[in-house]
């Protein structure tokens, strides 16, 4: 494999490794702050944008107030407290999206350009 290809693959895989470390750290913080259920819907595309106005925040908080997490464990939580846990969950989901893009877009490009050795390909797709 040419050195140029090896450098590009090393950089790509190194960035992915750092993103995964960040995901583990943010995931741990999300868990430790009990933030994991603060976003009540999974919208892969539109959900990437957090609430942008006070009305959007209020709507998200009202949706959260309807789930058992709130009614049984966090009744009385303020909007500001909700925003704190929301940001942890949002960051965790954002990192998941980012890792997916950071893997698949370069993978397709490297594969089409022939940068990925045959011995590495099964490890990357399996």
XYZ file of N, CA and C in Angstrom:
378
model
N 0.854 -1.172 0.000
C 0.000 0.000 0.000
C 0.904 1.241 0.000
N 0.610 2.182 -0.883
C 1.406 3.416 -0.916
C 1.331 4.173 0.411
N 2.417 4.844 0.755
C 2.486 5.577 2.027
C 1.380 6.624 2.128
N 1.042 7.250 1.013
C -0.017 8.271 1.005
C -1.354 7.656 1.437
N -1.639 6.466 0.927
C -2.884 5.776 1.289
C -2.865 5.383 2.766
N -1.727 4.862 3.215
C -1.606 4.429 4.610
C -1.799 5.612 5.561
N -1.202 6.768 5.221
C -1.361 7.961 6.065
C -2.820 8.389 6.138
N -3.493 8.388 4.991
C -4.904 8.793 4.958
C -5.757 7.844 5.800
N -5.515 6.542 5.675
C -6.276 5.563 6.464
C -5.979 5.702 7.953
N -4.699 5.912 8.301
C -4.335 6.092 9.715
C -5.022 7.318 10.306
N -5.018 8.413 9.564
C -5.668 9.635 10.037
C -7.162 9.399 10.236
N -7.805 8.795 9.251
C -9.243 8.506 9.325
C -9.570 7.631 10.533
N -8.827 6.528 10.686
C -9.095 5.612 11.797
C -8.743 6.247 13.144
N -7.724 7.100 13.168
C -7.376 7.813 14.395
C -8.472 8.778 14.824
N -9.019 9.513 13.856
C -10.127 10.427 14.153
C -11.328 9.634 14.658
N -11.622 8.505 14.026
C -12.733 7.662 14.488
C -12.502 7.176 15.917
N -11.276 6.794 16.223
C -10.965 6.330 17.583
C -11.198 7.449 18.598
N -10.778 8.664 18.267
C -11.004 9.800 19.169
C -12.491 10.088 19.338
N -13.244 9.991 18.252
C -14.691 10.201 18.340
C -15.350 9.142 19.222
N -14.858 7.918 19.139
C -15.420 6.848 19.970
C -15.082 7.082 21.444
N -13.875 7.551 21.726
C -13.526 7.903 23.110
C -14.459 9.008 23.605
N -14.685 10.018 22.772
C -15.612 11.099 23.143
C -17.010 10.542 23.387
N -17.436 9.595 22.558
C -18.763 8.996 22.716
C -18.872 8.265 24.050
N -17.832 7.543 24.425
C -17.840 6.828 25.703
C -17.905 7.822 26.864
N -17.132 8.896 26.783
C -17.132 9.895 27.853
C -18.474 10.616 27.954
N -19.006 11.048 26.830
C -20.302 11.736 26.847
C -21.407 10.760 27.239
N -21.313 9.525 26.772
C -22.293 8.513 27.169
C -22.259 8.258 28.666
N -21.059 8.223 29.238
C -20.938 8.056 30.685
C -21.541 9.226 31.438
N -21.265 10.434 30.963
C -21.846 11.625 31.604
C -23.362 11.623 31.456
N -23.835 11.203 30.296
C -25.281 11.124 30.070
C -25.909 10.163 31.071
N -25.258 9.049 31.272
C -25.766 8.047 32.216
C -25.694 8.552 33.658
N -24.570 9.141 34.017
C -24.381 9.602 35.396
C -25.302 10.761 35.766
N -25.713 11.537 34.782
C -26.624 12.659 35.048
C -28.078 12.267 34.823
N -28.324 10.977 34.577
C -29.682 10.483 34.298
C -30.352 11.272 33.175
N -29.575 11.542 32.141
C -30.080 12.358 31.034
C -30.605 11.535 29.869
N -30.474 10.234 29.922
C -30.708 9.375 28.777
C -32.081 9.363 28.164
N -33.103 9.797 28.871
C -34.450 9.776 28.296
C -35.023 11.175 28.116
N -34.165 12.169 28.131
C -34.664 13.544 28.090
C -35.215 13.940 26.723
N -34.770 13.284 25.676
C -35.317 13.538 24.340
C -36.305 12.408 24.071
N -37.565 12.746 23.955
C -38.613 11.724 23.942
C -38.850 11.095 22.579
N -38.268 11.647 21.520
C -38.453 11.098 20.173
C -37.093 10.886 19.521
N -37.038 9.919 18.629
C -35.829 9.709 17.841
C -36.139 10.130 16.416
N -35.626 11.281 16.047
C -35.783 11.798 14.690
C -34.377 11.960 14.122
N -33.905 10.981 13.362
C -32.513 11.000 12.910
C -32.092 12.267 12.162
N -32.977 12.845 11.371
C -32.601 14.035 10.609
C -32.997 15.304 11.361
N -34.280 15.497 11.581
C -34.764 16.715 12.235
C -34.326 16.791 13.697
N -34.103 15.656 14.311
C -33.680 15.641 15.707
C -32.263 16.130 15.918
N -31.523 16.326 14.836
C -30.160 16.836 14.954
C -30.146 18.299 15.375
N -31.270 18.973 15.197
C -31.375 20.387 15.571
C -32.051 20.475 16.941
N -31.361 21.039 17.925
C -31.971 21.160 19.257
C -33.029 22.263 19.265
N -33.790 22.364 20.333
C -34.741 23.476 20.427
C -34.004 24.813 20.288
N -34.559 25.697 19.483
C -33.885 26.966 19.211
C -34.566 28.171 19.844
N -35.806 28.019 20.241
C -36.529 29.140 20.843
C -37.075 28.700 22.200
N -37.509 29.665 22.961
C -38.099 29.342 24.264
C -39.349 28.478 24.080
N -40.114 28.759 23.012
C -41.314 27.959 22.732
C -40.934 26.517 22.399
N -39.851 26.331 21.645
C -39.381 24.977 21.321
C -38.948 24.238 22.587
N -38.247 24.949 23.473
C -37.827 24.333 24.732
C -39.036 23.923 25.561
N -40.024 24.789 25.609
C -41.226 24.494 26.388
C -41.944 23.267 25.823
N -42.000 23.175 24.500
C -42.651 22.029 23.848
C -41.902 20.726 24.168
N -40.572 20.769 24.096
C -39.772 19.582 24.412
C -39.949 19.192 25.880
N -39.993 20.181 26.749
C -40.169 19.920 28.181
C -41.544 19.323 28.456
N -42.556 19.823 27.789
C -43.910 19.279 27.967
C -43.984 17.827 27.497
N -43.288 17.498 26.419
C -43.249 16.103 25.958
C -42.553 15.230 27.004
N -41.471 15.740 27.582
C -40.745 15.003 28.618
C -41.610 14.793 29.859
N -42.424 15.765 30.189
C -43.267 15.672 31.382
C -44.336 14.591 31.265
N -44.536 14.043 30.082
C -45.556 13.006 29.872
C -45.008 11.588 30.014
N -43.697 11.435 30.119
C -43.132 10.084 30.186
C -42.877 9.683 31.639
N -42.824 8.373 31.920
C -42.624 7.898 33.296
C -41.343 8.414 33.955
N -40.298 8.618 33.180
C -39.051 9.168 33.735
C -39.336 10.438 34.545
N -40.168 11.294 33.991
C -40.516 12.540 34.685
C -41.555 12.293 35.776
N -42.641 11.622 35.410
C -43.760 11.493 36.358
C -43.398 10.684 37.598
N -42.478 9.720 37.448
C -42.137 8.859 38.580
C -40.836 9.232 39.284
N -39.925 9.868 38.561
C -38.609 10.118 39.145
C -38.219 11.586 39.261
N -38.715 12.410 38.361
C -38.204 13.780 38.321
C -39.297 14.836 38.354
N -40.411 14.479 38.909
C -41.524 15.436 39.011
C -41.031 16.707 39.711
N -41.410 17.844 39.170
C -41.004 19.114 39.755
C -39.730 19.693 39.175
N -39.109 18.976 38.251
C -37.903 19.478 37.605
C -38.220 20.793 36.886
N -37.292 21.729 36.945
C -37.496 23.013 36.266
C -37.073 22.918 34.802
N -37.462 23.895 34.034
C -37.065 23.949 32.623
C -35.545 24.039 32.506
N -34.904 24.807 33.363
C -33.439 24.913 33.313
C -32.767 23.578 33.628
N -33.296 22.836 34.589
C -32.753 21.510 34.885
C -32.958 20.581 33.693
N -34.112 20.679 33.056
C -34.385 19.872 31.875
C -33.390 20.195 30.767
N -33.109 21.467 30.566
C -32.157 21.864 29.519
C -30.793 21.217 29.748
N -30.370 21.140 30.998
C -29.077 20.530 31.310
C -29.041 19.067 30.886
N -30.043 18.301 31.273
C -30.025 16.882 30.899
C -30.266 16.712 29.403
N -31.048 17.596 28.826
C -31.313 17.530 27.390
C -30.008 17.665 26.609
N -29.155 18.634 26.999
C -27.914 18.859 26.254
C -26.992 17.647 26.308
N -26.948 16.948 27.441
C -26.128 15.733 27.504
C -26.645 14.690 26.512
N -27.949 14.463 26.518
C -28.525 13.475 25.595
C -28.356 13.922 24.151
N -28.546 15.191 23.882
C -28.390 15.704 22.521
C -26.950 15.514 22.043
N -25.974 15.824 22.904
C -24.565 15.659 22.535
C -24.250 14.196 22.242
N -24.816 13.292 23.034
C -24.586 11.867 22.829
C -25.145 11.422 21.478
N -26.345 11.847 21.169
C -26.946 11.495 19.879
C -26.210 12.160 18.721
N -25.791 13.407 18.913
C -25.049 14.111 17.870
C -23.746 13.378 17.560
N -23.038 12.958 18.603
C -21.799 12.203 18.386
C -22.066 10.908 17.630
N -23.169 10.248 17.932
C -23.523 9.032 17.197
C -23.706 9.309 15.715
N -24.409 10.386 15.405
C -24.585 10.768 13.996
C -23.239 11.102 13.355
N -22.430 11.871 14.083
C -21.130 12.287 13.562
C -20.227 11.083 13.300
N -20.219 10.128 14.207
C -19.403 8.923 14.016
C -19.873 8.158 12.786
N -21.183 8.042 12.616
C -21.703 7.358 11.430
C -21.243 8.017 10.145
N -21.341 9.326 10.086
C -20.910 10.060 8.889
C -19.397 9.973 8.722
N -18.660 10.133 9.837
C -17.198 10.096 9.783
C -16.678 8.717 9.388
N -17.475 7.691 9.591
C -17.071 6.367 9.130
C -17.481 6.142 7.680
N -18.767 6.285 7.384
C -19.278 5.856 6.087
C -18.832 6.708 4.908
N -18.792 8.012 5.047
C -18.407 8.854 3.903
C -16.960 8.574 3.478
N -15.985 8.648 4.394
C -14.623 8.316 3.972
C -14.469 6.848 3.546
N -15.173 5.950 4.225
C -15.079 4.533 3.859
C -15.444 4.329 2.393
N -16.566 4.894 1.974
C -16.989 4.749 0.577
C -15.944 5.359 -0.349
N -15.469 6.553 0.000
C -14.448 7.199 -0.828
C -13.175 6.380 -0.912
N -12.659 5.930 0.226
C -11.432 5.130 0.227
C -11.622 3.816 -0.515
N -12.783 3.220 -0.356
C -13.067 1.954 -1.038
C -13.109 2.161 -2.555
N -13.810 3.197 -2.998
C -13.900 3.466 -4.438
C -12.544 3.824 -5.039
N -11.699 4.491 -4.267
C -10.367 4.867 -4.755
C -9.355 3.728 -4.637
N -9.747 2.635 -3.992
C -8.855 1.493 -3.843
C -7.817 1.664 -2.740
N -8.065 2.540 -1.788
C -7.121 2.777 -0.697
C -7.160 1.675 0.361
N -8.266 0.973 0.473
C -8.427 -0.002 1.552
C -7.910 -1.366 1.094
N -6.874 -1.888 1.765
C -6.352 -3.204 1.396
C -7.403 -4.296 1.613
N -7.325 -5.328 0.812
C -8.293 -6.433 0.922
C -8.300 -7.058 2.308
N -7.160 -7.073 2.961
C -7.090 -7.675 4.302
C -7.794 -6.820 5.357
N -7.887 -5.517 5.128
C -8.534 -4.621 6.086
C -10.039 -4.507 5.847
N -10.456 -4.701 4.626
C -11.864 -4.510 4.265
C -12.829 -5.333 5.128
N -12.601 -6.641 5.340
C -13.545 -7.407 6.175
C -13.640 -6.879 7.609
N -12.543 -6.366 8.141
C -12.566 -5.826 9.505
C -13.388 -4.545 9.582
N -13.362 -3.760 8.526
C -14.099 -2.498 8.521
C -15.593 -2.691 8.294
N -15.964 -3.732 7.570
C -17.391 -3.939 7.293
C -18.024 -4.976 8.211
N -17.213 -5.672 8.984
C -17.770 -6.750 9.773
C -17.790 -6.529 11.209
